[in-house]
Coordinates of C-alpha atoms and ligand atoms in Angstrom, one line a residue:
Chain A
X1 CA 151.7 139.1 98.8
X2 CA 153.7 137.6 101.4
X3 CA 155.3 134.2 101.0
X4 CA 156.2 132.3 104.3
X5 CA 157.8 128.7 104.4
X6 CA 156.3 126.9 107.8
X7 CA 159.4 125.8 110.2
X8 CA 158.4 122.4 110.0
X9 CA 158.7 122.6 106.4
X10 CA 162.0 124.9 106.3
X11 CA 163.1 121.9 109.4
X12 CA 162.9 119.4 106.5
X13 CA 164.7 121.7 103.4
X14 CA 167.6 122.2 105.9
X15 CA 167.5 118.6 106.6
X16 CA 167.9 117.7 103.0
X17 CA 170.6 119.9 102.5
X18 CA 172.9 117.9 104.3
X19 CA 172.7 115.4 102.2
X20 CA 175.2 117.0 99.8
X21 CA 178.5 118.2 100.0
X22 CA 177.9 121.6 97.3
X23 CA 174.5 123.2 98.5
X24 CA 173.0 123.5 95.3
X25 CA 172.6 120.0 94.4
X26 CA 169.7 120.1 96.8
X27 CA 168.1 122.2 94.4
X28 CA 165.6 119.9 92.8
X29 CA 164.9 118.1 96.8
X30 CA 164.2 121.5 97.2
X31 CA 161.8 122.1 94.8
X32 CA 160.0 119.3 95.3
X33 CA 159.4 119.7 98.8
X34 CA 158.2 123.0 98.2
X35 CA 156.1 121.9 95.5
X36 CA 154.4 119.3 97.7
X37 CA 153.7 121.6 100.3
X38 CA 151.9 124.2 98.2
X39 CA 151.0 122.4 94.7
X40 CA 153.4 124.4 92.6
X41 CA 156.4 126.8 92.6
X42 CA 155.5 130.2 92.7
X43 CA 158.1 132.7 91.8
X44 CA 158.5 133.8 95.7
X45 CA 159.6 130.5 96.2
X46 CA 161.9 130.7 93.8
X47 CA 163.5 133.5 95.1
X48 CA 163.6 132.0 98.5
X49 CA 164.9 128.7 97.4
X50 CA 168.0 130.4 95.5
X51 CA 168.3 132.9 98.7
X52 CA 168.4 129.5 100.6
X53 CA 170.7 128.0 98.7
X54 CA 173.1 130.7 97.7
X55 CA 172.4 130.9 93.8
X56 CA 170.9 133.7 91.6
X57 CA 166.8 133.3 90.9
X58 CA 167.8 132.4 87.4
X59 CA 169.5 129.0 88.4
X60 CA 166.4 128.3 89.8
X61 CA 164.0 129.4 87.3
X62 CA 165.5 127.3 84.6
X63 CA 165.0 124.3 86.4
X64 CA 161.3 125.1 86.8
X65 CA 161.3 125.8 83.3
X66 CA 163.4 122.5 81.8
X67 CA 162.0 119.6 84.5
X68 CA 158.7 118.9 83.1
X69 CA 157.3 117.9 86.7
X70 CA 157.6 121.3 88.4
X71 CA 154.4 123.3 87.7
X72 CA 154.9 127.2 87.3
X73 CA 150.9 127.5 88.0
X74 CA 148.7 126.0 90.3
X75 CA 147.4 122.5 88.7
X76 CA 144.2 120.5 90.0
X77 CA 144.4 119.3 93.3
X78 CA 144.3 115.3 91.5
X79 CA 146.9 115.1 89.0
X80 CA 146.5 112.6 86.5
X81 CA 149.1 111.5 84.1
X82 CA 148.2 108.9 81.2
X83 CA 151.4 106.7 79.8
X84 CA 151.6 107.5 75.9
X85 CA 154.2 106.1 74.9
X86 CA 154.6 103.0 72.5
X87 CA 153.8 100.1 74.8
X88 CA 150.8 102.3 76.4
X89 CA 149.5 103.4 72.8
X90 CA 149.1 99.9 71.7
X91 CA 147.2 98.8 75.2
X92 CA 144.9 101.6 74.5
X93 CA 146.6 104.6 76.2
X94 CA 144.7 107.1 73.8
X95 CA 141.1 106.0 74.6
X96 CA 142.0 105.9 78.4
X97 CA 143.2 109.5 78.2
X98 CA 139.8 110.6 75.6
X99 CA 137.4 108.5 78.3
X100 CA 139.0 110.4 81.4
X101 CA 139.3 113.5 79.6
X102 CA 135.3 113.9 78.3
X103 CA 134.5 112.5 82.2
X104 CA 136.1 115.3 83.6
X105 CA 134.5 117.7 80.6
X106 CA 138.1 118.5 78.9
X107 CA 139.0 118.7 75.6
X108 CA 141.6 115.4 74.8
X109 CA 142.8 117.4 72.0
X110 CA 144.4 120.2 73.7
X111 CA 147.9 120.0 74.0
X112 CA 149.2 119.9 77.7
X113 CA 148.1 120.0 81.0
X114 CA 144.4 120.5 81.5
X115 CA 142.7 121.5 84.4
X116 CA 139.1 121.6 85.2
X117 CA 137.1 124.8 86.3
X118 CA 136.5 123.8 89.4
X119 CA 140.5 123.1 90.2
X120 CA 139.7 119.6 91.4
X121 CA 141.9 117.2 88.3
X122 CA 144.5 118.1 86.1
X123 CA 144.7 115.5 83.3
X124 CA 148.4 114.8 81.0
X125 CA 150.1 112.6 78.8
X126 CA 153.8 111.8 79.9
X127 CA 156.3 109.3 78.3
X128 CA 157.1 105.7 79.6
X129 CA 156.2 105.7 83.4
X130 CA 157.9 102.0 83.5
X131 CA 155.4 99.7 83.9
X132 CA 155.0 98.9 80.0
X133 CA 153.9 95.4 80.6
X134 CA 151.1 96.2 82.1
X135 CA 150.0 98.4 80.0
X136 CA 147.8 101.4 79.7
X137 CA 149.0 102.9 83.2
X138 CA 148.7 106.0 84.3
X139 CA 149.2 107.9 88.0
X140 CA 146.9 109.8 90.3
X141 CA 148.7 111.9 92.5
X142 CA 151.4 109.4 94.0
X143 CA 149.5 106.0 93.1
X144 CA 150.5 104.0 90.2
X145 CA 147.6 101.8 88.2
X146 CA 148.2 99.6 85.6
X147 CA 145.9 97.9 83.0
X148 CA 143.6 100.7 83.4
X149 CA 140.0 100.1 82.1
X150 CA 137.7 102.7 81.5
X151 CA 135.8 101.5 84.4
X152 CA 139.3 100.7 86.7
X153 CA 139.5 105.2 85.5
X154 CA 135.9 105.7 86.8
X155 CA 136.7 103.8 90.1
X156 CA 140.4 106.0 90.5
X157 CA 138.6 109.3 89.7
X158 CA 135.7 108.4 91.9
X159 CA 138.1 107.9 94.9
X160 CA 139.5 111.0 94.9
X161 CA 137.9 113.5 97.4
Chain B
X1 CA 164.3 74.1 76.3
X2 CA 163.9 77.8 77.2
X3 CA 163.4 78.7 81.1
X4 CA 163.5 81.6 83.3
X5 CA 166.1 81.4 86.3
X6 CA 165.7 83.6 89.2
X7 CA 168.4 85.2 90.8
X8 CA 168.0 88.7 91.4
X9 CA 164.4 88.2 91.3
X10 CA 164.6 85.3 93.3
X11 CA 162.1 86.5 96.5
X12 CA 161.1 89.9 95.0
X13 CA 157.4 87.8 93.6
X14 CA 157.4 84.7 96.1
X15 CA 154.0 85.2 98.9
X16 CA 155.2 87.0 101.6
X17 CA 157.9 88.7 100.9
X18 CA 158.0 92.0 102.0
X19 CA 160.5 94.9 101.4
X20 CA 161.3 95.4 104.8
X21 CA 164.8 94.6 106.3
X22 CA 163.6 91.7 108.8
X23 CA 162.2 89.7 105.8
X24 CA 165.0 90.6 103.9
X25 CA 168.0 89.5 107.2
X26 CA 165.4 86.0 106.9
X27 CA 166.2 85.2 103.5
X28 CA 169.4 85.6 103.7
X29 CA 170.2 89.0 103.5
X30 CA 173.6 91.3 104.1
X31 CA 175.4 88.3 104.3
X32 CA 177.4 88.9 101.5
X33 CA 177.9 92.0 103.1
X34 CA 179.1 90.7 105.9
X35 CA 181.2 88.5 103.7
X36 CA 182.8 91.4 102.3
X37 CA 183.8 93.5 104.3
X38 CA 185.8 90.7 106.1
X39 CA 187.6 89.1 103.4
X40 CA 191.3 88.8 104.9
X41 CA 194.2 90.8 103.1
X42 CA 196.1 88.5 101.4
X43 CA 199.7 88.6 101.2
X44 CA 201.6 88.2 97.7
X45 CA 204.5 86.6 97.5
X46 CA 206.4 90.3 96.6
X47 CA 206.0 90.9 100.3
X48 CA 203.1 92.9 99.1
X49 CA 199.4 93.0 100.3
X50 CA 196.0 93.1 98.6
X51 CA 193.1 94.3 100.5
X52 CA 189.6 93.5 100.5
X53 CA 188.7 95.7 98.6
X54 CA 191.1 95.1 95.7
X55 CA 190.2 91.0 95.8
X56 CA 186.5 92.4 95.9
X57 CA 186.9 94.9 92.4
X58 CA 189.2 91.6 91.3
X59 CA 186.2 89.1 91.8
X60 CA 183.7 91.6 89.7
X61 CA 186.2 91.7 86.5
X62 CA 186.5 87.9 86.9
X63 CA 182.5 87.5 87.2
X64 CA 182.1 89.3 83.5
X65 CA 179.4 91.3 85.3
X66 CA 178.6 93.9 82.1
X67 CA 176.6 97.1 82.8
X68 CA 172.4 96.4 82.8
X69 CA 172.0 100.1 82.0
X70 CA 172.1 99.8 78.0
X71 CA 175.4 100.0 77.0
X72 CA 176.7 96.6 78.5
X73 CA 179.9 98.2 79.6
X74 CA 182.0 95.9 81.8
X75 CA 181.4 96.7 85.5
X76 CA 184.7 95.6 86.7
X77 CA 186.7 97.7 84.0
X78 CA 184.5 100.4 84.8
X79 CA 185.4 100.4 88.1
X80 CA 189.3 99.8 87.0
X81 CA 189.3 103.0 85.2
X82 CA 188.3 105.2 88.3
X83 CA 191.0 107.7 89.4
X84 CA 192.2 106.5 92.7
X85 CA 195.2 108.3 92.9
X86 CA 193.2 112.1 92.9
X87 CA 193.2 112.0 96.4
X88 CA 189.5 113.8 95.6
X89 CA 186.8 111.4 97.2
X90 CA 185.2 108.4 95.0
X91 CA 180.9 108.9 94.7
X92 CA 178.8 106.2 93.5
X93 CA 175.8 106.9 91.9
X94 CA 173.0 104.2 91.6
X95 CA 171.0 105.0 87.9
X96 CA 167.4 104.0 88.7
X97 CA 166.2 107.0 86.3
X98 CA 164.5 104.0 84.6
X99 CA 163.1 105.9 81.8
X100 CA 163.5 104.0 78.5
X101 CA 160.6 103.1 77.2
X102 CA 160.1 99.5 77.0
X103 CA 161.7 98.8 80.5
X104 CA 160.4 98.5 83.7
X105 CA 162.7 95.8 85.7
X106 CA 163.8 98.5 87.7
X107 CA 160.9 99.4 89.4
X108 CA 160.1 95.9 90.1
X109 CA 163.4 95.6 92.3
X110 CA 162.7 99.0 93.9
X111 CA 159.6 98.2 95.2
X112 CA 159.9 94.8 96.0
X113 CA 163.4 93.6 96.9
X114 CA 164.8 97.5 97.9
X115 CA 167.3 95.9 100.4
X116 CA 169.0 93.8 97.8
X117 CA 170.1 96.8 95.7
X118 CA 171.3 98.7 99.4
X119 CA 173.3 95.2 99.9
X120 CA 174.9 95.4 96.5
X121 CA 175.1 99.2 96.6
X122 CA 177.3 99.5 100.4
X123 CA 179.4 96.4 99.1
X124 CA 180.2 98.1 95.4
X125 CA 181.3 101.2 97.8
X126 CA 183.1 99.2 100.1
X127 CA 184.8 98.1 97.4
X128 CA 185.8 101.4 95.5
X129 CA 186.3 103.4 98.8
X130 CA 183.4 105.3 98.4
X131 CA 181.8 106.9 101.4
X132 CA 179.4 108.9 100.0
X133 CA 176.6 107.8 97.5
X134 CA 173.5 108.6 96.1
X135 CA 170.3 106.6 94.4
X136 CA 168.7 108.9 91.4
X137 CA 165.4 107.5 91.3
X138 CA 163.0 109.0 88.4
X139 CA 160.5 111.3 89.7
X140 CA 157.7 109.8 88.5
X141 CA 158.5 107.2 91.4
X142 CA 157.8 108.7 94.4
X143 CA 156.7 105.5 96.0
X144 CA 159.7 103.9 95.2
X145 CA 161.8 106.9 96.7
X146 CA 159.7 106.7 100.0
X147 CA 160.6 102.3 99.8
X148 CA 164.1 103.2 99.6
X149 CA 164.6 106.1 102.0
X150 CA 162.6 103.6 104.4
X151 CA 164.8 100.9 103.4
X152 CA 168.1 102.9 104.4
X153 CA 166.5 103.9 107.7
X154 CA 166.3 100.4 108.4
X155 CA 169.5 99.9 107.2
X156 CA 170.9 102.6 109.4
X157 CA 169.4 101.9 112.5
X158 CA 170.8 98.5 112.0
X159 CA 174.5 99.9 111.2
X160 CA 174.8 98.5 107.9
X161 CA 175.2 101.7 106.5
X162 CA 176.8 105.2 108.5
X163 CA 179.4 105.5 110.9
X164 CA 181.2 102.8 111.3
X165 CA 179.6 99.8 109.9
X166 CA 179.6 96.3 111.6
X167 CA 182.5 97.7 113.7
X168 CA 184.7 97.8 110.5
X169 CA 185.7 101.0 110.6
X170 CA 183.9 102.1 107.6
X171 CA 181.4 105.1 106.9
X172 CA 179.1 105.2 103.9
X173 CA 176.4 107.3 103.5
X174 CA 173.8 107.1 101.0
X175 CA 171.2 109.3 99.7
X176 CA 167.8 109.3 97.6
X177 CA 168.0 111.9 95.1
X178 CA 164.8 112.4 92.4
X179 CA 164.6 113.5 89.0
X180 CA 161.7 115.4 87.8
X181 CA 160.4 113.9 84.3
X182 CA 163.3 114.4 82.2
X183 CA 164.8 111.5 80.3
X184 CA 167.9 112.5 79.8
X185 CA 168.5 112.1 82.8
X186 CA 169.6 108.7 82.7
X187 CA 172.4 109.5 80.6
X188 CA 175.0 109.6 83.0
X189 CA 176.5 112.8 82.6
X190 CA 173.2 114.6 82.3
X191 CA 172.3 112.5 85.8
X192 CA 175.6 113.8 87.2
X193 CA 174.6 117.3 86.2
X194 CA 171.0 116.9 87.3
X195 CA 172.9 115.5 90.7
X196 CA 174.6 118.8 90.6
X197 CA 171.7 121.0 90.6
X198 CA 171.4 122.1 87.1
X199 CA 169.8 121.6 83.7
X200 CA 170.6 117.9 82.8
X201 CA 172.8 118.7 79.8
X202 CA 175.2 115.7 78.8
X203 CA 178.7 116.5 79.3
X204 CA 180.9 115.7 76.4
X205 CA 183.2 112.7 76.7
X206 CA 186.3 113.5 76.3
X207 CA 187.3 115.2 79.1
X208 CA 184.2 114.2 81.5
X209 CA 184.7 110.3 81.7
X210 CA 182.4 109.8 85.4
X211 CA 185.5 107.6 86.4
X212 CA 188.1 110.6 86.3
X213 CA 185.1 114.0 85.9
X214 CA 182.4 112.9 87.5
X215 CA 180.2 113.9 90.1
X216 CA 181.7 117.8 91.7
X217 CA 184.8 116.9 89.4
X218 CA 185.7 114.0 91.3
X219 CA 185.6 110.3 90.2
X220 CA 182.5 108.9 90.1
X221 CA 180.9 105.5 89.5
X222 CA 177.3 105.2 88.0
X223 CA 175.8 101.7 87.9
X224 CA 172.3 100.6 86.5
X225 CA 169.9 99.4 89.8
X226 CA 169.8 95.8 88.1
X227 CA 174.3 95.7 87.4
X228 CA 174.6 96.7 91.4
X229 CA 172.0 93.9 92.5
X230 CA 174.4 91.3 90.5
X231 CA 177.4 93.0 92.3
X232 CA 175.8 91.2 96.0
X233 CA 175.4 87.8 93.9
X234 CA 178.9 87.8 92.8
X235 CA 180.2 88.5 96.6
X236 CA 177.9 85.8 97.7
X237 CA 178.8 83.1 95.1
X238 CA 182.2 84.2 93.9
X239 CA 182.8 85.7 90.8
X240 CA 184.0 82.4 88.8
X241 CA 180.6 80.7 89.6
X242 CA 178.8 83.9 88.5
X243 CA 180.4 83.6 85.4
X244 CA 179.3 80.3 84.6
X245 CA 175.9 81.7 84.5
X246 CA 175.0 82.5 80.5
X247 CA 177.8 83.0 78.0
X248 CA 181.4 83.1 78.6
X249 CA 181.1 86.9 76.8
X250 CA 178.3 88.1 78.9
X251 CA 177.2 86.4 82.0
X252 CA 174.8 86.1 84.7
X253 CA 171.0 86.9 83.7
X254 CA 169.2 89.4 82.4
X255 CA 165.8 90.6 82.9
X256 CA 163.6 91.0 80.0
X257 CA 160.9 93.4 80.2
X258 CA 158.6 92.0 77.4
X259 CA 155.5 94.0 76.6
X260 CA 153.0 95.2 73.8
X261 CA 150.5 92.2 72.0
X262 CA 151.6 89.2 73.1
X263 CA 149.2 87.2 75.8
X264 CA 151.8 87.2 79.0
X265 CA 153.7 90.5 79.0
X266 CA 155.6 90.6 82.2
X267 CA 159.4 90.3 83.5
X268 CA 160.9 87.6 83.0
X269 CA 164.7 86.9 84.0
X270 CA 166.9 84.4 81.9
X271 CA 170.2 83.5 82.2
X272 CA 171.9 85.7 79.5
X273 CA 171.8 83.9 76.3
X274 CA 169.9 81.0 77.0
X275 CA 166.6 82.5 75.0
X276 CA 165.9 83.0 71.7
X277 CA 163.6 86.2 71.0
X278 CA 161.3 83.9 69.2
X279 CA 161.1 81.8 72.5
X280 CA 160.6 84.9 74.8
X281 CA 157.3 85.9 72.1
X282 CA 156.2 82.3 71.8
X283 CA 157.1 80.2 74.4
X284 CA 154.3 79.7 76.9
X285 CA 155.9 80.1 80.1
X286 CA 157.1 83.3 78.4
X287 CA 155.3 85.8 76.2
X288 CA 152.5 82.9 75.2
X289 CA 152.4 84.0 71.6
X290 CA 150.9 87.2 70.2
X291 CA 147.4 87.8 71.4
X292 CA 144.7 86.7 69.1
X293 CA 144.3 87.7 65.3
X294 CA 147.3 89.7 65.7
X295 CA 150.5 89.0 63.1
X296 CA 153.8 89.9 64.2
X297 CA 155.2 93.3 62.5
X298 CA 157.9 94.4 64.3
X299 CA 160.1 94.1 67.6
X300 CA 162.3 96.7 69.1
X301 CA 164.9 94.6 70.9
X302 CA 165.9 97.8 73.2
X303 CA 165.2 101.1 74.2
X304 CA 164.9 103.8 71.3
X305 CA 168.5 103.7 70.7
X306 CA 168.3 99.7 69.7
X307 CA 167.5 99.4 66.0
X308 CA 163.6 98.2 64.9
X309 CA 164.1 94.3 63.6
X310 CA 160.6 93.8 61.1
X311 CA 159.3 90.2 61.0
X312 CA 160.7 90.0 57.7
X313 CA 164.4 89.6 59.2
X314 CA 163.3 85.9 60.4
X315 CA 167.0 85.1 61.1
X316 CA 167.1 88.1 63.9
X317 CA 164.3 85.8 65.8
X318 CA 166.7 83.0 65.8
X319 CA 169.1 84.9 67.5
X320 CA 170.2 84.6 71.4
X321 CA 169.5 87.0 73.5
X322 CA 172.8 87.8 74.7
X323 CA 173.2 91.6 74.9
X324 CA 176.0 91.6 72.5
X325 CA 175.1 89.3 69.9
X326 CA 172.1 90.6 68.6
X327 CA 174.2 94.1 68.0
X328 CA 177.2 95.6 68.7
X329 CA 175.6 98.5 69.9
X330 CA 173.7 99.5 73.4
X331 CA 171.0 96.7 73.7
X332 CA 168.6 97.5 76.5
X333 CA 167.1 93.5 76.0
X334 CA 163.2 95.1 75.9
X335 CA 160.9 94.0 74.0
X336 CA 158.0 96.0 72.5
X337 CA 156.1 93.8 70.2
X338 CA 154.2 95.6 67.6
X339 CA 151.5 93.7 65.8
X340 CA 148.5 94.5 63.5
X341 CA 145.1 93.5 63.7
X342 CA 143.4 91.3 60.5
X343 CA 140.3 92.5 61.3
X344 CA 139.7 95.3 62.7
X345 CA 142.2 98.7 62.9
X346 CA 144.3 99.0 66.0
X347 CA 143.1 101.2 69.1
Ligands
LIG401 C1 169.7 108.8 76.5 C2 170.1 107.8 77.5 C3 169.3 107.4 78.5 C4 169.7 106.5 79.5 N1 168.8 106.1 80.5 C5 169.3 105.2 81.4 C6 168.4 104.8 82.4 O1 167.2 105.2 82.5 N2 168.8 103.9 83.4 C7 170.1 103.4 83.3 O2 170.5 102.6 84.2 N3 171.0 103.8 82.3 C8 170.6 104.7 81.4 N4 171.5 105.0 80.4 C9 172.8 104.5 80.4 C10 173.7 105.3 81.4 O3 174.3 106.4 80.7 C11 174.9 104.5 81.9 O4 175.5 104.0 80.9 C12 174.5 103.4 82.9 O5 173.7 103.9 83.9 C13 175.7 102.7 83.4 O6 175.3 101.7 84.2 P1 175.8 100.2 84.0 O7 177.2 100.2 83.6 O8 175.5 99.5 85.3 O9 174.9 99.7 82.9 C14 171.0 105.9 79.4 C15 171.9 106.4 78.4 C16 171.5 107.3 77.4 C17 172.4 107.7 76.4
LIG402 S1 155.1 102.6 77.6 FE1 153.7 103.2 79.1 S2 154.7 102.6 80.9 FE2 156.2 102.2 79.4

């Protein structure tokens, strides 16, 4: 399989790289980028971003592996992630992640990221997303919703193309 | 009586104000920059001189500014302790990780006010010769890195930050930087190692104190988003009026990110010590009481560092919230209320 970076993203990576003195720190920027572009980090990027950047593959891949944002697979194309922690739990956190769960036809009780057959959500539970008083909250892709109802989550869901 | 008093979050909630630089230039904005970076060197009466910059890091000790990250460390003995001598080159690194739970003051700034934490940001650099810094922003905020990186293009094309700024003679550049999900990353050696490119494993103190080993082994500054907003306010109003704002021991205001069962969760920002918890759960222009058929069973007063008070300990409710007082250790002034239901079980 071949694995090709477009210039106008590689434009942007080299651009981002001058932000930092010692080329590696632009590791993460890096990843991110990439992972914007093509929904996760496949392990041909990760070659190219240490080739890039002038480190081994493994200073890469354990970066990948420790920062829970940075997907390894491809998720859904809709990523949802539901608040759990305290503040959340008590405004109702749980329910909102069983009613968006059994909308989607996914099992609530699985443990970490589910994705539907059809590769269009991927649902989560992440810690404290900062927006405690406004609790439950949870993100869709870059958007931010607090004092999510079940039918504020139908509404969100529904908008997604 | 209890009352909130707005100083950082001053504009950030009024109608109409955007987070763009003209609205910020209208309301008053860089001109404690301005006023910064032409304070006159002063000369002693040893024949020698101070510079700005020194009467600038002088002003923040006399303010009593203490760190709004957790810990409550002293910004201007912070800043005393950085290695100027190195010859190495001074970063400043602007913690907006924002991660523990119960907080979310932060984000509020971010979004709505950015410009005020650039302002306080190019002065604190100004100030400690730093001419290159970086904003670590959580990466579960990628609006708020897109607000910011807008923000310092603003700020840029506007030469308030780069090459020679206002015609000073000093460069600063600053950079967004994001995290990925990982909480530790607001400790600020793990942030300095994120920063680096690596696995955000905590460095252990001593040797790597940021001030000496920071950032590429150089000294290195990292302020909380809220402590570096203050650091504007105290150029703006001089540090000895700042400091007549809360408690002689810890100044200024604080905001207080109150949330679980209580009617009016929300921000609110107090002058330090001027609240009792019991006021911030009760009071109505506060947390309106706890919502109905609740009872109060606990408060967590911080993050998950800060120890859980029970409703039993009915003399902790009395007690200010000043940061310090209510424990010796980190206080991140959050407040998670936990309450149970009479009649039916919690969700
Ligand atoms: C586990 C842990 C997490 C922390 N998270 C944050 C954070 O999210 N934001 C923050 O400003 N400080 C955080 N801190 C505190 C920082 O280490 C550091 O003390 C602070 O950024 C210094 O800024 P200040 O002096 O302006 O308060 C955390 C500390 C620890 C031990
Ligand atoms: S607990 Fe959910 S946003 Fe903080």
């Amino acid at each position: 399989m071949s694995f090709s970076i477009p210039a106008g993203l590689e434009a942007e990576i080299d651009e981002l790289i001058t932000h930092y003195p010692v080329r590696r720190s632009a590791s993460l920027m890096l990843l991110h980028a990439i992972q914007e572009h093509f929904g996760w980090v496949s392990p041909e990027a990760v070659q190219w971003t240490a080739a890039k950047l002038g480190l081994e593959p493994i200073n890469v891949h354990e970066l990948l592996t420790f920062y829970p944002m940075f997907r390894q697979a491809a998720p859904g194309r809709h990523q949802i992630k539901v608040c759990r922690t305290l503040s959340c739990a008590l405004g109702g956190s749980h329910a909102l992640h069983r009613h968006v769960c059994e909308r989607l036809g996914l099992d609530a009780g699985a443990h970490g990221l589910q994705t539907t057959k059809d590769g269009k959500f991927s649902v989560e539970f992440v810690e404290c997303l900062a927006g405690c008083g406004s609790a439950p909250v949870m993100m869709c892709g870059d958007d931010f919703h607090e004092g999510v109802s079940g039918k504020k989550a139908d509404e969100i869901l529904g908008g997604c193309k | 009586m209890a009352q909130e008093y707005k100083l950082i979050l001053k504009h950030a909630d009024e109608p109409g104000y955007t987070p763009d630089i003209e609205c910020y230039l209208r309301h008053g904005g860089y001109d404690s920059l301005r006023k910064a970076l032409t304070v006159p060197v002063v000369e002693l009466s040893d024949g020698k001189k101070k510079s700005a910059q020194e009467q600038i890091r002088e002003d923040v000790m006399k303010s009593g500014l203490r760190g709004r990250g957790g810990a409550g460390f002293s910004c201007g003995l912070k800043w005393s302790f950085v290695d100027r001598r190195s010859g190495k080159p001074i970063y400043l690194i602007c913690n907006a990780d924002e991660s523990e739970p119960g907080t979310f003051k932060d984000r509020q700034i971010i979004h709505k006010d950015p410009h005020q934490l650039i302002e306080g940001m190019i002065i604190s650099c100004f100030a400690n010769d730093v001419k290159l810094a970086y904003i670590y922003i959580r990466g579960e905020m990628p609006k708020g890195a897109k607000i910011l990186n807008q923000a310092l293009k603003e700020a840029r094309a506007k030469n308030l930050l780069g090459k020679n700024i206002l015609g000073t003679g000093y460069d600063l550049e600053i950079h967004v930087h994001r995290g990925a999900g990982a909480y530790i990353c607001g400790e600020e050696t793990g942030l300095i190692e994120s920063l680096e490119g690596k696995r955000p494993y905590p460095r252990i103190k001593p040797p790597y104190f940021p001030a000496v080993l920071g950032l590429y082994m150089c000294p290195t500054i990292v302020n909380n988003v809220e402590t570096l907003c203050n650091v504007k306010h105290i150029v703006g109003m001089g540090g000895a009026e700042f400091a007549k704002l809360g408690t002689p021991n810890n100044t200024g205001t604080r905001i207080v990110s109150l949330s679980g069962q209580v009617k009016r969760p929300g921000y609110y920002e107090i002058e330090v010590g001027k609240a009792t918890l019991g006021q911030l759960i009760h009071d109505p222009e506060f947390g309106g009481g706890l919502l109905d058929g609740r009872k109060l069973k606990a408060v967590i007063p911080g993050g998950s560092s800060s120890k859980v008070l029970k409703a039993g300990e009915k003399f902790k409710l009395k007690r200010k919230v000043d940061g310090k007082d209510v424990e010796e250790r980190p206080i991140f002034l959050i407040f998670l209320m936990i309450s149970i239901r009479f009649s039916k079980r919690a969700p």
